[in-house]
Amino acid sequence: MNLALAQDAPPLRVEDLSLSFGGNQVLHDISLHFRPGEITGLIGPNGAGKTSFFNCLTGLYSPQKGHILLGDARLEHTAPTERAALGFSRSFQHVALCPELSVIENVMVGLDRQSKAGWIDAFLPLTRGRAERQNNRALALEALTRLGIAQQAYESPTQLPPGMLRLAEIARAIVGEPRVLLLDEPAAGLNSVETHDLSVALKSLRSPQLVLVVVEHDMDLIMDVCDTIHVLNVGRVLASGDPSHIQANPEVVRVYLGDDDDE
Amino acid sequence: MADFIALAWAGIVSGCLYAMGAVGIVLINKSSKVVNFAHGNLAGLAAFLVFGFTAGTFGQMTWAAAVILTLAIMVAVMAVCYLLIAPLVFQSDLTSTIATLGIGLVVQGITQLLFGSNVVSLDLPLPNWRATLGPIRVASYDLAVLGVTAISIGLLYLLIERTRIGIAFRAVSANPFASRVCGLNLRGVHLFSWVVAGLLGLVASLLIVPTTFLSSTSVSSFMLQAFAAAVVGGFNSLPGAVLGGIFIGILMNLLSFYIAAEFTNTYLLITILLVLNIFPQGVLAIRGGSRV
Amino acid sequence: MLSGAAPVSDQSVSASNTNALAQHDRKGRWVTGIGGGACLLLLVILPLVAGGYWTFTLGLCFANAIVIIAVSFLLRYGGEVTIGHGVFAAAGAYTVAMIEKYFGLSLLASLPVALVVGAVLGLVFAFPSRNLSGIYLAVATMALALALPELLLHFSAATGGYEGLYVKLDALPGVPKSLQRYYLPLLGLILVVALLAHFRRSRQAMALLLIRTSAHAAESFGVRRSWARLSCMALSGAIAAFGGALLSFSSSTVSPNSFTLWTSIFLLVGSVVSLYSLSMVGSIIGGLFLTLMPLLLAGAGDWVPILYGGALLAVVLGVNALPPKLRARLQGVRA
Ligand SMILES: Nc1ncnc2c1ncn2[C@@H]1O[C@H](COP(=O)(O)OP(=O)(O)OP(=O)(O)O)[C@@H](O)[C@H]1O
Ligand SMILES: [Mg+2]
């Protein structure tokens, strides 16, 4: 990565974001700053609004108030697909893979927005489309390899355990060289070996080109990989700081103690 | 202007019938996400059963007896239909919807087998009374339609607002998953909606027969009106279905008078497409965001 | 960004694994290839041994199979039920007949036009509901199927009204008519199946399949719902019109009677019976069902809807009752 590019990478800022469903205020005036080159953790007890926050960032939910800025570009009225085109990418808390596609094909969908093959290539075996497909396949395999599930590349998601599906989902999120990567509970359902592989993979993703935000309940993982952590509680930012800071914060500990026993 | 009012009045009357059909479709869709394409065929069978019981195919009962007997039979028929597709309902809405087409075909065939494909006439036992109010000509038939519709919809309202099964129905249509977790019997609610829809279909088909004739396909040919009414109402709202029915009734009357009568289905097609484009959620939108 | 990081050994393991997989795949492909080739050969030489009646019926069967594939395509890739595909077939059929009537051109010239007409009709029709999911399209297709006869009869000067039009011109001069009516639909079917098999591996197909099962995920990866809707409908419409064009050629007539709501419903039944298959075998089974049932049941009259409906229910419920693994295999989920 050269330096000129590194300076170009824009930060992601959120200002006064509020979201409600009917009378249920899910997010209250959230203002946060996510820097490229860092791994930011977003934690909080169940129902804190973490997933809803991600959904606002990717455009699946429309917040009633507030701004989302990538660099200087205002995004709050941009459609999800256009945000994808800007480099937003994410994984879902409830795995959203297509059962009719093999694992690697699911991952290849993550490359869709930067692929050029048109309808002619879709129906006729022309060289350009074929080359692109082979290239995408190689990239997808590489992403799967990083997460340690290349063996399962050609299997159907219906036949894999939840941990593998979660990793496949993360592979899909990272394969397209995103500029903003949002991972929603990437370690849920993983065993300790897989979690370790994941943490290695996450650290290797850290790059000056990438804003990486991780929502996670696994505190060991969060404390291990994150540079900055924001704590969300019932829709408000409770605390922000580096891992040691957060661990020492008595309020965070109190909020989490109530939550810990059901995990 | 006089024409217009008279047409609108007649449109309201036939619109009530479309509304009852639409309410049946929406009921089933709300409870189980299935679009029941067999609705018209089932209603047609019901009308023929009444014909059979009064006109001699099966007996020569009085109207009241025939209707009550048919109501009972329709409860059973609807239950059987639901039980047939029951294994599919939780698997896939798509497959269940396809299965209702199969049911519709079978019901259609049974109707033809039992009653032949000839046209028969079935007259309602109504007094021969009519009056003129300005431009509007009111016949006893019109009043019967309005009255019966009002009573049926009113009863349905009470059933949904005031009874246990009605509350369960509302809960299930708002959030099937949560209702299931709370221990509600989804099957019971589905069955409820099928049976109620079947009974509404019977009432609507009996009332619609005097405007045309009765043949094995005449009732199901009004299906499209009912579907259009449901679409106009948003497909997911009972009041919407009622208003949609009346809207479609009036609109079709006006269009066939002022433009041309032979394009009913084309008008319906255009109406459906326009409504989908302009009011994607129906005219009375109830927007429910899906969770991610 | 993604280079490096992975241990080398891991990569080689995965490479050898995929190699083995590929080899296994290749072997399977050989077996099916030889079997399929034999069946195809049988179909190709059939007209030389079978009588004219069978040649004629099978020709219709292949054309029907193409229209059935259009229905199955929409179900598989779009997740939509249609009971109006008779209209798209009619669009193709009338295109052929009218081009013959007004321009004196044969099927070969009108086939591409029929494709375009079908696609445009699909686009126009899907456009109003492009942002909606669920059942609206099914309802709208029903309206479409019911509206078609009204329009055909109204514009009877062009469409021939009740009687319809004839398709008489030879597509391949010099070849006996009966053979043309057999081989052209067969060729069309092979073409459609081959193109769709290639399509399955394209990025468009993967995007469509993903948006069908998880719309929010697909949107987050840049796949637009309206794009998916419109392209599914356009492709399906084009395939159906292609099939309809061949149907008119094989049966040599088109009339409103052959494109009623019942036609469209029976097409859906055919698609269900073929298990929404996009393959040769599946679609021919569906086509045979659609073409032969009416002939077999000619004397049965009122039993026809019961048998069709019963077949549909039996297949749908029967498949549902199978164990999940077998069901997935039958429906070819992992193509
Ligand atoms: N589509 C929706 N409609 C209504 N309420 C919603 C919707 N999505 C989320 N909510 C509500 O928003 C609140 C926050 O939910 P969210 O899923 O964002 O929490 P979370 O922090 O991700 O929790 P968890 O750790 O359990 O994943 C909850 O009260 C939830 O009920
Ligand atoms: Mg969450």
CSV table of C-alpha atoms in Angstrom, one decimal, chain A residues 29-262:
chain,number,residue,atom,x,y,z
A,29,ASP,CA,-28.4,10.5,18.9
A,30,ILE,CA,-25.4,8.3,18.2
A,31,SER,CA,-22.3,10.2,17.1
A,32,LEU,CA,-19.2,8.0,16.4
A,33,HIS,CA,-16.1,8.3,14.3
A,34,PHE,CA,-14.5,5.2,12.7
A,35,ARG,CA,-11.0,5.6,11.4
A,36,PRO,CA,-9.5,3.6,8.6
A,37,GLY,CA,-6.5,1.5,9.6
A,38,GLU,CA,-8.1,0.6,12.9
A,39,ILE,CA,-10.3,-2.2,14.1
A,40,THR,CA,-13.2,-0.7,16.0
A,41,GLY,CA,-15.2,-2.9,18.3
A,42,LEU,CA,-18.9,-2.2,19.0
A,43,ILE,CA,-20.2,-4.0,22.0
A,44,GLY,CA,-23.2,-3.9,24.2
A,45,PRO,CA,-25.8,-6.2,25.8
A,46,ASN,CA,-28.6,-7.9,23.7
A,47,GLY,CA,-31.0,-5.4,22.3
A,48,ALA,CA,-28.6,-2.5,22.6
A,49,GLY,CA,-29.1,-1.6,19.0
A,50,LYS,CA,-25.8,-2.8,17.4
A,51,THR,CA,-27.4,-4.7,14.5
A,52,SER,CA,-29.8,-1.8,14.0
A,53,PHE,CA,-26.8,0.5,13.9
A,54,PHE,CA,-25.2,-1.6,11.2
A,55,ASN,CA,-28.4,-1.7,9.3
A,56,CYS,CA,-28.5,2.1,9.3
A,57,LEU,CA,-24.9,2.2,8.0
A,58,THR,CA,-25.7,-0.1,5.1
A,59,GLY,CA,-29.0,1.5,4.4
A,60,LEU,CA,-31.3,-1.4,5.2
A,61,TYR,CA,-33.0,0.8,7.9
A,62,SER,CA,-33.6,4.5,7.4
A,63,PRO,CA,-32.8,6.5,10.5
A,64,GLN,CA,-35.2,9.3,11.3
A,65,LYS,CA,-32.5,11.8,12.1
A,66,GLY,CA,-28.8,12.2,11.7
A,67,HIS,CA,-26.0,12.0,9.2
A,68,ILE,CA,-23.7,9.2,7.9
A,69,LEU,CA,-20.6,10.5,6.2
A,70,LEU,CA,-17.9,8.6,4.3
A,71,GLY,CA,-15.3,11.3,3.9
A,72,ASP,CA,-17.4,14.2,2.8
A,73,ALA,CA,-20.1,12.2,1.1
A,74,ARG,CA,-23.4,12.2,2.9
A,75,LEU,CA,-25.0,8.8,2.7
A,76,GLU,CA,-28.2,8.8,4.7
A,77,HIS,CA,-30.3,8.9,1.6
A,78,THR,CA,-28.2,6.6,-0.5
A,79,ALA,CA,-29.7,3.2,-1.4
A,80,PRO,CA,-28.1,0.1,0.0
A,81,THR,CA,-26.9,-1.0,-3.4
A,82,GLU,CA,-25.2,2.3,-4.0
A,83,ARG,CA,-23.5,2.1,-0.6
A,84,ALA,CA,-22.3,-1.3,-1.7
A,85,ALA,CA,-20.8,0.3,-4.8
A,86,LEU,CA,-19.0,2.8,-2.5
A,87,GLY,CA,-17.3,-0.1,-0.8
A,88,PHE,CA,-19.6,-1.0,2.1
A,89,SER,CA,-19.6,-4.6,2.9
A,90,ARG,CA,-20.9,-6.6,5.8
A,91,SER,CA,-21.8,-9.9,7.4
A,92,PHE,CA,-25.1,-10.7,9.0
A,93,GLN,CA,-25.8,-11.9,12.5
A,94,HIS,CA,-28.3,-14.4,11.1
A,95,VAL,CA,-26.3,-16.0,8.3
A,96,ALA,CA,-27.7,-15.0,5.0
A,97,LEU,CA,-26.2,-17.5,2.5
A,98,CYS,CA,-28.0,-18.9,-0.4
A,99,PRO,CA,-28.6,-22.6,0.0
A,100,GLU,CA,-28.8,-23.2,-3.7
A,101,LEU,CA,-25.3,-21.9,-4.3
A,102,SER,CA,-22.1,-23.6,-3.2
A,103,VAL,CA,-20.0,-21.9,-0.6
A,104,ILE,CA,-17.6,-20.6,-3.1
A,105,GLU,CA,-20.4,-19.2,-5.3
A,106,ASN,CA,-21.8,-17.5,-2.3
A,107,VAL,CA,-18.5,-15.9,-1.7
A,108,MET,CA,-18.3,-14.9,-5.4
A,109,VAL,CA,-21.4,-12.8,-5.0
A,110,GLY,CA,-19.2,-10.6,-2.8
A,111,LEU,CA,-17.3,-9.7,-6.0
A,112,ASP,CA,-20.5,-9.0,-8.0
A,113,ARG,CA,-20.3,-5.2,-7.7
A,114,GLN,CA,-16.8,-5.1,-9.2
A,115,SER,CA,-17.4,-7.6,-11.9
A,116,LYS,CA,-18.1,-6.5,-15.5
A,117,ALA,CA,-19.4,-9.6,-17.2
A,118,GLY,CA,-22.6,-8.7,-19.0
A,119,TRP,CA,-25.6,-10.6,-20.2
A,120,ILE,CA,-23.8,-11.8,-23.3
A,121,ASP,CA,-21.1,-13.4,-21.1
A,122,ALA,CA,-23.8,-14.9,-18.9
A,123,PHE,CA,-25.2,-16.9,-21.8
A,124,LEU,CA,-22.3,-17.5,-24.1
A,125,PRO,CA,-18.9,-18.9,-23.2
A,126,LEU,CA,-16.8,-15.9,-24.3
A,127,THR,CA,-13.2,-15.6,-23.2
A,128,ARG,CA,-13.5,-12.3,-21.3
A,129,GLY,CA,-16.4,-13.5,-19.1
A,130,ARG,CA,-14.8,-16.8,-18.5
A,131,ALA,CA,-11.5,-15.2,-17.5
A,132,GLU,CA,-13.3,-12.9,-15.1
A,133,ARG,CA,-15.2,-15.8,-13.6
A,134,GLN,CA,-11.9,-17.8,-13.1
A,135,ASN,CA,-10.3,-14.8,-11.5
A,136,ASN,CA,-13.3,-14.3,-9.2
A,137,ARG,CA,-13.2,-18.0,-8.3
A,138,ALA,CA,-9.5,-17.7,-7.4
A,139,LEU,CA,-10.1,-14.6,-5.2
A,140,ALA,CA,-13.0,-16.3,-3.5
A,141,LEU,CA,-10.9,-19.4,-2.8
A,142,GLU,CA,-8.2,-17.2,-1.4
A,143,ALA,CA,-10.7,-15.6,1.0
A,144,LEU,CA,-12.0,-19.0,2.1
A,145,THR,CA,-8.4,-20.1,2.6
A,146,ARG,CA,-7.7,-17.2,4.8
A,147,LEU,CA,-10.6,-18.2,7.0
A,148,GLY,CA,-9.5,-21.9,6.9
A,149,ILE,CA,-12.5,-23.3,5.1
A,150,ALA,CA,-11.2,-23.8,1.6
A,151,GLN,CA,-11.9,-27.5,2.0
A,152,GLN,CA,-15.6,-26.8,2.0
A,153,ALA,CA,-15.6,-24.5,-1.0
A,154,TYR,CA,-17.7,-26.7,-3.2
A,155,GLU,CA,-20.1,-27.9,-0.6
A,156,SER,CA,-23.6,-26.7,-0.1
A,157,PRO,CA,-24.3,-24.4,2.9
A,158,THR,CA,-27.1,-26.8,3.8
A,159,GLN,CA,-24.6,-29.4,4.7
A,160,LEU,CA,-22.2,-27.4,6.9
A,161,PRO,CA,-22.2,-26.6,10.6
A,162,PRO,CA,-23.1,-23.1,11.7
A,163,GLY,CA,-19.5,-22.1,12.4
A,164,MET,CA,-18.4,-22.8,8.8
A,165,LEU,CA,-21.4,-20.9,7.5
A,166,ARG,CA,-20.4,-17.9,9.6
A,167,LEU,CA,-16.9,-18.1,8.2
A,168,ALA,CA,-18.2,-18.3,4.7
A,169,GLU,CA,-20.3,-15.3,5.3
A,170,ILE,CA,-17.2,-13.4,6.5
A,171,ALA,CA,-15.3,-14.5,3.5
A,172,ARG,CA,-18.1,-13.1,1.3
A,173,ALA,CA,-17.8,-9.8,3.2
A,174,ILE,CA,-14.0,-9.5,2.8
A,175,VAL,CA,-13.5,-10.8,-0.7
A,176,GLY,CA,-14.5,-7.6,-2.5
A,177,GLU,CA,-11.8,-5.4,-1.1
A,178,PRO,CA,-14.3,-3.3,0.9
A,179,ARG,CA,-13.5,0.2,2.2
A,180,VAL,CA,-16.0,-0.2,5.1
A,181,LEU,CA,-16.4,-3.6,6.5
A,182,LEU,CA,-19.0,-4.3,9.2
A,183,LEU,CA,-18.9,-7.7,10.9
A,184,ASP,CA,-21.9,-8.6,13.0
A,185,GLU,CA,-21.0,-11.2,15.6
A,186,PRO,CA,-18.4,-12.9,13.4
A,187,ALA,CA,-17.4,-15.3,16.2
A,188,ALA,CA,-20.9,-16.5,17.2
A,189,GLY,CA,-21.1,-20.3,16.8
A,190,LEU,CA,-17.3,-20.7,16.2
A,191,ASN,CA,-15.3,-23.1,18.3
A,192,SER,CA,-12.1,-22.0,19.9
A,193,VAL,CA,-9.8,-23.0,17.1
A,194,GLU,CA,-12.0,-21.2,14.5
A,195,THR,CA,-12.2,-18.2,16.8
A,196,HIS,CA,-8.4,-18.1,16.9
A,197,ASP,CA,-8.1,-18.3,13.1
A,198,LEU,CA,-10.7,-15.6,12.9
A,199,SER,CA,-8.8,-13.3,15.1
A,200,VAL,CA,-5.6,-13.9,13.1
A,201,ALA,CA,-7.6,-13.2,9.9
A,202,LEU,CA,-9.1,-10.0,11.3
A,203,LYS,CA,-5.8,-8.6,12.4
A,204,SER,CA,-4.4,-9.3,8.9
A,205,LEU,CA,-7.3,-7.3,7.4
A,206,ARG,CA,-6.2,-4.2,9.2
A,207,SER,CA,-5.1,-1.8,6.5
A,208,PRO,CA,-5.0,2.0,6.0
A,209,GLN,CA,-7.6,1.5,3.3
A,210,LEU,CA,-10.2,-0.1,5.5
A,211,VAL,CA,-12.7,1.0,8.1
A,212,LEU,CA,-13.3,-2.2,10.0
A,213,VAL,CA,-16.1,-2.4,12.7
A,214,VAL,CA,-16.8,-5.6,14.6
A,215,VAL,CA,-19.9,-6.3,16.7
A,216,GLU,CA,-19.1,-9.1,19.1
A,217,HIS,CA,-20.1,-10.7,22.3
A,218,ASP,CA,-16.9,-12.6,22.7
A,219,MET,CA,-14.9,-10.2,24.9
A,220,ASP,CA,-11.6,-12.0,24.6
A,221,LEU,CA,-11.7,-11.7,20.8
A,222,ILE,CA,-12.8,-8.0,21.0
A,223,MET,CA,-10.1,-7.1,23.5
A,224,ASP,CA,-7.6,-9.0,21.5
A,225,VAL,CA,-8.2,-7.4,18.0
A,226,CYS,CA,-9.7,-4.0,18.6
A,227,ASP,CA,-7.9,-0.7,18.8
A,228,THR,CA,-10.9,1.3,19.9
A,229,ILE,CA,-14.1,0.0,21.5
A,230,HIS,CA,-17.5,1.7,21.7
A,231,VAL,CA,-20.0,0.4,24.2
A,232,LEU,CA,-23.7,0.7,23.3
A,233,ASN,CA,-26.5,0.3,25.8
A,234,VAL,CA,-30.2,0.7,25.0
A,235,GLY,CA,-29.4,2.8,22.0
A,236,ARG,CA,-26.9,5.2,23.6
A,237,VAL,CA,-23.1,5.3,23.6
A,238,LEU,CA,-22.1,4.4,27.1
A,239,ALA,CA,-18.3,4.5,26.8
A,240,SER,CA,-15.6,4.8,24.2
A,241,GLY,CA,-11.9,4.1,24.5
A,242,ASP,CA,-9.1,1.5,24.0
A,243,PRO,CA,-9.6,-2.0,25.3
A,244,SER,CA,-7.9,-1.5,28.7
A,245,HIS,CA,-9.9,1.6,29.2
A,246,ILE,CA,-13.1,-0.1,28.6
A,247,GLN,CA,-12.3,-3.1,30.7
A,248,ALA,CA,-11.6,-0.8,33.6
A,249,ASN,CA,-14.8,1.2,33.2
A,250,PRO,CA,-17.1,0.3,36.1
A,251,GLU,CA,-20.3,1.2,34.2
A,252,VAL,CA,-19.4,-1.1,31.4
A,253,VAL,CA,-18.7,-3.9,33.8
A,254,ARG,CA,-22.0,-3.3,35.5
A,255,VAL,CA,-24.0,-3.4,32.2
A,256,TYR,CA,-22.2,-6.5,31.1
A,257,LEU,CA,-22.5,-8.4,34.3
A,258,GLY,CA,-26.3,-8.6,33.9
A,259,ASP,CA,-25.7,-9.9,30.4
A,260,ASP,CA,-22.9,-12.3,31.0
A,261,ASP,CA,-24.7,-15.1,32.7
A,262,ASP,CA,-26.8,-16.0,29.7
